[in-house]
PDB file of C-alpha atoms in Angstrom:
ATOM      1  CA  ALA A  21      29.330   3.615  -1.285  1.00 47.00           C
ATOM      2  CA  ALA A  22      26.566   6.100  -1.920  1.00 44.00           C
ATOM      3  CA  PRO A  23      23.284   4.620  -3.215  1.00 46.00           C
ATOM      4  CA  PRO A  24      22.272   5.273  -6.819  1.00 42.00           C
ATOM      5  CA  ALA A  25      20.572   8.544  -7.637  1.00 39.00           C
ATOM      6  CA  TRP A  26      17.160   6.947  -8.102  1.00 35.00           C
ATOM      7  CA  ARG A  27      17.383   5.355  -4.669  1.00 38.00           C
ATOM      8  CA  ARG A  28      18.174   8.700  -3.086  1.00 37.00           C
ATOM      9  CA  VAL A  29      15.253  10.299  -4.909  1.00 37.00           C
ATOM     10  CA  LEU A  30      12.893   7.579  -3.644  1.00 37.00           C
ATOM     11  CA  ASN A  31      14.085   8.246  -0.106  1.00 39.00           C
ATOM     12  CA  GLY A  32      13.231  11.934  -0.430  1.00 38.00           C
ATOM     13  CA  ALA A  33      16.746  13.294  -0.957  1.00 38.00           C
ATOM     14  CA  VAL A  34      16.964  15.388  -4.109  1.00 36.00           C
ATOM     15  CA  THR A  35      20.534  15.190  -5.314  1.00 35.00           C
ATOM     16  CA  PRO A  36      22.242  18.047  -7.164  1.00 36.00           C
ATOM     17  CA  GLU A  37      22.816  15.956 -10.263  1.00 36.00           C
ATOM     18  CA  ARG A  38      19.072  15.339 -10.574  1.00 36.00           C
ATOM     19  CA  ARG A  39      18.095  19.005 -10.359  1.00 36.00           C
ATOM     20  CA  VAL A  40      17.208  20.649 -13.647  1.00 37.00           C
ATOM     21  CA  VAL A  41      17.552  24.409 -13.937  1.00 38.00           C
ATOM     22  CA  ALA A  42      14.897  25.850 -16.216  1.00 38.00           C
ATOM     23  CA  ALA A  43      16.352  28.191 -18.837  1.00 42.00           C
ATOM     24  CA  SER A  44      14.627  31.414 -19.846  1.00 43.00           C
ATOM     25  CA  PRO A  45      12.139  30.807 -22.675  1.00 43.00           C
ATOM     26  CA  PRO A  46      13.110  32.241 -26.037  1.00 48.00           C
ATOM     27  CA  ALA A  47      11.258  35.186 -27.460  1.00 50.00           C
ATOM     28  CA  THR A  48       9.518  32.959 -30.028  1.00 51.00           C
ATOM     29  CA  ALA A  49       8.305  30.443 -27.440  1.00 51.00           C
ATOM     30  CA  THR A  50       4.823  29.042 -27.865  1.00 56.00           C
ATOM     31  CA  PRO A  51       2.389  30.888 -25.590  1.00 57.00           C
ATOM     32  CA  PRO A  52       0.910  28.813 -22.777  1.00 56.00           C
ATOM     33  CA  PRO A  53      -2.478  27.231 -23.430  1.00 55.00           C
ATOM     34  CA  PRO A  54      -5.488  29.177 -22.195  1.00 58.00           C
ATOM     35  CA  ARG A  55      -6.846  28.297 -18.784  1.00 58.00           C
ATOM     36  CA  ALA A  56      -9.796  25.975 -18.703  1.00 54.00           C
ATOM     37  CA  ALA A  57     -13.145  27.619 -18.192  1.00 58.00           C
ATOM     38  CA  PHE A  58     -14.732  27.347 -14.788  1.00 56.00           C
ATOM     39  CA  SER A  59     -17.083  24.386 -14.563  1.00 59.00           C
ATOM     40  CA  PRO A  60     -19.784  24.670 -11.900  1.00 59.00           C
ATOM     41  CA  SER A  61     -20.587  20.959 -12.127  1.00 58.00           C
ATOM     42  CA  ALA A  62     -16.932  19.947 -11.600  1.00 59.00           C
ATOM     43  CA  TRP A  63     -16.617  22.345  -8.680  1.00 59.00           C
ATOM     44  CA  LEU A  64     -19.817  20.982  -7.142  1.00 61.00           C
ATOM     45  CA  ALA A  65     -18.633  17.371  -7.538  1.00 58.00           C
ATOM     46  CA  THR A  66     -15.267  18.165  -5.924  1.00 62.00           C
ATOM     47  CA  SER A  67     -16.916  20.013  -3.052  1.00 65.00           C
ATOM     48  CA  ALA A  68     -19.363  17.166  -2.474  1.00 64.00           C
ATOM     49  CA  ALA A  69     -16.549  14.597  -2.432  1.00 60.00           C
ATOM     50  CA  SER A  70     -14.596  16.665   0.107  1.00 65.00           C
ATOM     51  CA  ALA A  71     -17.688  17.060   2.281  1.00 69.00           C
ATOM     52  CA  ILE A  72     -18.051  13.265   2.388  1.00 68.00           C
ATOM     53  CA  GLU A  73     -14.376  12.265   2.666  1.00 68.00           C
ATOM     54  CA  GLU A  74     -13.337  14.655   5.442  1.00 77.00           C
ATOM     55  CA  PRO A  75     -15.878  13.449   8.057  1.00 81.00           C
ATOM     56  CA  LEU A  76     -15.155   9.846   7.065  1.00 79.00           C
ATOM     57  CA  ALA A  77     -11.401  10.329   7.460  1.00 80.00           C
ATOM     58  CA  LYS A  78     -11.965  11.992  10.828  1.00 86.00           C
ATOM     59  CA  ALA A  79     -14.121   9.081  11.985  1.00 87.00           C
ATOM     60  CA  VAL A  80     -11.429   6.594  10.927  1.00 84.00           C
ATOM     61  CA  ARG A  81      -8.725   8.562  12.771  1.00 87.00           C
ATOM     62  CA  GLU A  82     -10.809   8.727  15.943  1.00 90.00           C
ATOM     63  CA  ARG A  83     -11.562   5.006  15.774  1.00 89.00           C
ATOM     64  CA  VAL A  84      -7.870   4.129  15.421  1.00 87.00           C
ATOM     65  CA  VAL A  85      -6.976   6.426  18.329  1.00 89.00           C
ATOM     66  CA  ALA A  86      -9.635   4.786  20.510  1.00 89.00           C
ATOM     67  CA  ARG A  87      -8.619   1.208  19.685  1.00 87.00           C
ATOM     68  CA  ALA A  88      -4.864   1.433  19.044  1.00 83.00           C
ATOM     69  CA  GLY A  89      -3.807   4.606  20.844  1.00 87.00           C
ATOM     70  CA  PHE A  90      -2.100   6.486  17.981  1.00 83.00           C
ATOM     71  CA  ASP A  91      -3.003   9.021  15.309  1.00 88.00           C
ATOM     72  CA  VAL A  92      -2.589   7.766  11.755  1.00 84.00           C
ATOM     73  CA  ARG A  93      -1.526  11.267  10.667  1.00 84.00           C
ATOM     74  CA  CYS A  94       1.611  10.919  12.771  1.00 87.00           C
ATOM     75  CA  VAL A  95       2.709   7.650  11.178  1.00 84.00           C
ATOM     76  CA  ARG A  96       5.730   7.763   8.879  1.00 89.00           C
ATOM     77  CA  ALA A  97       5.914   4.427   7.115  1.00 91.00           C
ATOM     78  CA  THR A  98       9.546   4.727   6.025  1.00 91.00           C
ATOM     79  CA  THR A  99      10.733   5.628   9.528  1.00 92.00           C
ATOM     80  CA  ALA A 100       8.738   2.763  11.015  1.00 91.00           C
ATOM     81  CA  ALA A 101      10.146   0.357   8.417  1.00 94.00           C
ATOM     82  CA  GLU A 102      13.702   1.313   9.330  1.00 94.00           C
ATOM     83  CA  GLY A 103      12.900   0.630  12.979  1.00 93.00           C
ATOM     84  CA  LEU A 104      11.471  -2.768  12.083  1.00 92.00           C
ATOM     85  CA  GLY A 105      14.600  -3.657  10.149  1.00 93.00           C
ATOM     86  CA  TYR A 106      16.802  -2.565  13.051  1.00 92.00           C
ATOM     87  CA  SER A 107      14.740  -4.742  15.417  1.00 92.00           C
ATOM     88  CA  GLY A 108      14.908  -7.783  13.122  1.00 92.00           C
ATOM     89  CA  VAL A 109      11.204  -7.806  12.225  1.00 93.00           C
ATOM     90  CA  ALA A 110      10.240  -9.044   8.747  1.00 94.00           C
ATOM     91  CA  LEU A 111       8.141  -6.899   6.419  1.00 95.00           C
ATOM     92  CA  LEU A 112       5.766  -7.681   3.552  1.00 95.00           C
ATOM     93  CA  CYS A 113       4.090  -5.129   1.273  1.00 95.00           C
ATOM     94  CA  VAL A 114       1.382  -5.743  -1.337  1.00 94.00           C
ATOM     95  CA  SER A 115       1.224  -3.130  -4.086  1.00 94.00           C
ATOM     96  CA  ALA A 116      -0.906  -2.691  -7.201  1.00 93.00           C
ATOM     97  CA  LEU A 117       0.991  -1.455 -10.242  1.00 92.00           C
ATOM     98  CA  GLY A 118      -1.850   0.872 -11.258  1.00 90.00           C
ATOM     99  CA  ASP A 119      -2.309   2.358  -7.791  1.00 90.00           C
ATOM    100  CA  ARG A 120      -2.324   6.163  -7.872  1.00 87.00           C
ATOM    101  CA  VAL A 121      -2.992   6.595  -4.141  1.00 84.00           C
ATOM    102  CA  THR A 122       0.110   4.700  -2.990  1.00 88.00           C
ATOM    103  CA  PRO A 123       2.247   4.179  -6.111  1.00 91.00           C
ATOM    104  CA  ALA A 124       4.754   1.382  -6.544  1.00 90.00           C
ATOM    105  CA  SER A 125       7.608   3.672  -5.500  1.00 92.00           C
ATOM    106  CA  HIS A 126       6.174   3.780  -1.963  1.00 93.00           C
ATOM    107  CA  PRO A 127       6.697   0.099  -1.026  1.00 94.00           C
ATOM    108  CA  ARG A 128      10.104   0.185  -2.722  1.00 93.00           C
ATOM    109  CA  ALA A 129      11.136   3.107  -0.515  1.00 94.00           C
ATOM    110  CA  ILE A 130       9.774   1.292   2.546  1.00 95.00           C
ATOM    111  CA  CYS A 131      11.798  -1.827   1.759  1.00 94.00           C
ATOM    112  CA  GLU A 132      14.935   0.221   1.198  1.00 94.00           C
ATOM    113  CA  ARG A 133      14.550   1.902   4.582  1.00 95.00           C
ATOM    114  CA  HIS A 134      13.953  -1.524   6.145  1.00 95.00           C
ATOM    115  CA  ALA A 135      17.218  -2.761   4.607  1.00 94.00           C
ATOM    116  CA  ARG A 136      18.960   0.335   5.951  1.00 94.00           C
ATOM    117  CA  GLY A 137      17.791  -0.550   9.473  1.00 93.00           C
ATOM    118  CA  VAL A 138      19.022  -4.139   9.080  1.00 92.00           C
ATOM    119  CA  ALA A 139      22.423  -2.899   7.902  1.00 92.00           C
ATOM    120  CA  ALA A 140      22.702  -0.450  10.816  1.00 92.00           C
ATOM    121  CA  ARG A 141      22.003  -3.205  13.326  1.00 91.00           C
ATOM    122  CA  LYS A 142      24.577  -5.504  11.707  1.00 90.00           C
ATOM    123  CA  ARG A 143      27.215  -2.760  11.865  1.00 90.00           C
ATOM    124  CA  GLU A 144      26.592  -2.427  15.602  1.00 90.00           C
ATOM    125  CA  ALA A 145      26.090  -6.063  16.636  1.00 87.00           C
ATOM    126  CA  GLY A 146      27.998  -7.919  13.936  1.00 80.00           C
ATOM    127  CA  ARG A 147      26.971 -11.449  13.083  1.00 75.00           C
ATOM    128  CA  THR A 148      24.789 -11.786  16.170  1.00 78.00           C
ATOM    129  CA  ALA A 149      22.317  -9.207  14.834  1.00 75.00           C
ATOM    130  CA  PRO A 150      18.919 -10.642  13.857  1.00 76.00           C
ATOM    131  CA  SER A 151      18.309 -10.698  10.129  1.00 80.00           C
ATOM    132  CA  ALA A 152      14.929  -9.910   8.583  1.00 89.00           C
ATOM    133  CA  ARG A 153      13.667  -9.753   5.030  1.00 90.00           C
ATOM    134  CA  ALA A 154      11.462  -7.180   3.346  1.00 93.00           C
ATOM    135  CA  ASP A 155       9.486  -8.295   0.296  1.00 93.00           C
ATOM    136  CA  VAL A 156       6.958  -6.698  -2.048  1.00 94.00           C
ATOM    137  CA  VAL A 157       4.211  -8.552  -3.911  1.00 94.00           C
ATOM    138  CA  PHE A 158       3.263  -6.587  -7.027  1.00 94.00           C
ATOM    139  CA  CYS A 159      -0.029  -7.291  -8.756  1.00 92.00           C
ATOM    140  CA  ALA A 160      -2.180  -5.738 -11.447  1.00 90.00           C
ATOM    141  CA  GLY A 161      -4.995  -3.313 -10.755  1.00 89.00           C
ATOM    142  CA  ASP A 162      -5.512  -0.039  -8.930  1.00 88.00           C
ATOM    143  CA  HIS A 163      -5.909   0.914  -5.263  1.00 85.00           C
ATOM    144  CA  ASN A 164      -9.297  -0.775  -4.829  1.00 82.00           C
ATOM    145  CA  ALA A 165      -8.888  -3.643  -7.293  1.00 86.00           C
ATOM    146  CA  PRO A 166      -9.316  -7.204  -5.989  1.00 85.00           C
ATOM    147  CA  ARG A 167      -5.974  -8.795  -5.196  1.00 86.00           C
ATOM    148  CA  PRO A 168      -5.105 -12.039  -7.002  1.00 87.00           C
ATOM    149  CA  LEU A 169      -4.838 -15.397  -5.293  1.00 87.00           C
ATOM    150  CA  ARG A 170      -1.032 -15.321  -5.203  1.00 88.00           C
ATOM    151  CA  ALA A 171      -1.136 -12.113  -3.112  1.00 90.00           C
ATOM    152  CA  HIS A 172      -3.423 -13.769  -0.550  1.00 88.00           C
ATOM    153  CA  VAL A 173      -1.239 -16.869  -0.479  1.00 90.00           C
ATOM    154  CA  ALA A 174       1.891 -14.763   0.019  1.00 92.00           C
ATOM    155  CA  VAL A 175       0.292 -12.983   2.985  1.00 92.00           C
ATOM    156  CA  LEU A 176      -0.875 -16.250   4.556  1.00 91.00           C
ATOM    157  CA  GLU A 177       2.581 -17.794   4.099  1.00 92.00           C
ATOM    158  CA  PHE A 178       4.231 -14.705   5.604  1.00 93.00           C
ATOM    159  CA  LEU A 179       1.952 -14.752   8.673  1.00 92.00           C
ATOM    160  CA  ALA A 180       2.403 -18.505   9.131  1.00 92.00           C
ATOM    161  CA  VAL A 181       6.190 -18.159   9.294  1.00 92.00           C
ATOM    162  CA  HIS A 182       6.684 -14.837  11.092  1.00 91.00           C
ATOM    163  CA  LEU A 183       3.602 -14.679  13.329  1.00 89.00           C
ATOM    164  CA  LEU A 184       2.699 -18.299  14.070  1.00 91.00           C
ATOM    165  CA  GLY A 185       6.279 -19.592  13.984  1.00 91.00           C
ATOM    166  CA  TRP A 186       5.745 -22.286  11.352  1.00 92.00           C
ATOM    167  CA  ALA A 187       8.699 -23.870   9.643  1.00 93.00           C
ATOM    168  CA  PRO A 188       9.183 -22.523   6.100  1.00 91.00           C
ATOM    169  CA  ARG A 189       8.574 -25.964   4.589  1.00 93.00           C
ATOM    170  CA  ASP A 190       5.196 -26.211   6.360  1.00 92.00           C
ATOM    171  CA  ALA A 191       4.188 -22.758   5.171  1.00 91.00           C
ATOM    172  CA  ASP A 192       5.219 -23.688   1.644  1.00 92.00           C
ATOM    173  CA  ALA A 193       3.078 -26.830   1.837  1.00 91.00           C
ATOM    174  CA  LEU A 194       0.137 -24.677   2.939  1.00 88.00           C
ATOM    175  CA  ALA A 195       0.679 -22.367  -0.013  1.00 89.00           C
ATOM    176  CA  ARG A 196       0.739 -25.283  -2.458  1.00 89.00           C
ATOM    177  CA  THR A 197      -2.481 -26.673  -0.977  1.00 88.00           C
ATOM    178  CA  LEU A 198      -4.235 -23.331  -1.297  1.00 83.00           C
ATOM    179  CA  ARG A 199      -3.162 -22.946  -4.911  1.00 83.00           C
ATOM    180  CA  ARG A 200      -4.528 -26.392  -5.755  1.00 83.00           C
ATOM    181  CA  THR A 201      -7.764 -26.005  -3.784  1.00 80.00           C
ATOM    182  CA  TYR A 202      -8.884 -22.484  -4.596  1.00 74.00           C
ATOM    183  CA  SER A 203      -9.321 -20.872  -7.971  1.00 64.00           C
ATOM    184  CA  GLY A 204      -9.109 -17.426  -6.405  1.00 56.00           C
ATOM    185  CA  ALA A 205     -12.731 -16.467  -7.040  1.00 53.00           C
ATOM    186  CA  LYS A 206     -13.555 -16.459  -3.325  1.00 53.00           C
ATOM    187  CA  LEU A 207     -10.266 -14.963  -2.130  1.00 53.00           C
ATOM    188  CA  ARG A 208      -9.846 -12.045  -4.502  1.00 51.00           C
ATOM    189  CA  ALA A 209     -12.666  -9.823  -3.221  1.00 51.00           C
ATOM    190  CA  PRO A 210     -11.484  -7.113  -0.789  1.00 50.00           C
ATOM    191  CA  PRO A 211     -13.339  -6.947   2.536  1.00 49.00           C
ATOM    192  CA  TRP A 212     -15.399  -3.903   1.571  1.00 47.00           C
ATOM    193  CA  VAL A 213     -16.930  -5.670  -1.442  1.00 49.00           C
ATOM    194  CA  ARG A 214     -20.197  -7.481  -0.876  1.00 48.00           C
ATOM    195  CA  SER A 215     -19.587 -11.233  -0.800  1.00 50.00           C
ATOM    196  CA  ARG A 216     -23.263 -12.148  -0.798  1.00 53.00           C
ATOM    197  CA  PRO A 217     -25.616 -11.523  -3.702  1.00 56.00           C
ATOM    198  CA  ARG A 218     -28.030  -8.689  -3.258  1.00 59.00           C
ATOM    199  CA  PRO A 219     -31.523  -9.850  -2.303  1.00 63.00           C
ATOM    200  CA  PRO A 220     -34.169  -9.491  -4.985  1.00 68.00           C
ATOM    201  CA  PRO A 221     -36.298  -6.375  -4.693  1.00 68.00           C
ATOM    202  CA  ALA A 222     -39.529  -6.758  -2.779  1.00 68.00           C
ATOM    203  CA  PRO A 223     -42.644  -6.992  -4.971  1.00 72.00           C
ATOM    204  CA  ARG A 224     -44.548  -3.774  -5.281  1.00 72.00           C
ATOM    205  CA  PRO A 225     -48.064  -3.699  -3.921  1.00 71.00           C
ATOM    206  CA  PRO A 226     -50.764  -3.660  -6.587  1.00 74.00           C
ATOM    207  CA  ALA A 227     -51.929  -0.246  -7.655  1.00 71.00           C
ATOM    208  CA  PRO A 228     -55.306   0.761  -6.258  1.00 72.00           C
ATOM    209  CA  ALA A 229     -58.158   0.323  -8.663  1.00 63.00           C
TER     210      ALA A 229
END
């Protein structure tokens, strides 16, 4: 059976039933609002941000190429997720509900493509095909917001089972211990946030008499 329309839209396929044909505006239509006046300060801020972000993005791309051997611009997450599902590799995504850089629809689409790969492998190999799950941990905040303790625990539990080969019961015991031991204050800060307090400013030398 064909997937629902919203699933097809998330996967990038615009279905005919979702297309909306714009009708001609009536003669008494409200005129469009006037264009905003040019703002030199806004233009300068945008130009400055681009001048900083472009070299930084280039440096990140070159670093990844040097260490991992691939260009991040060539990565298609949905295609890779489908390959992981076909190969029987588990997948975990962490997404912030207020993220405007990678919205919540992105991990949903990734998980759907992962499930498509799992289904394709099962059609070919039958019951002997490896099965793998794809999960999403949603949390509050935006793209750079600190992740809550439960997101960190979910990642640790996922790595313990699928990378280190722990039994699920042992990973669950680890998760329970972490929830009891930590309040989350030390685990919520992302790696680019300073974990140490800033040193006090050095005393100024006395002014000459």
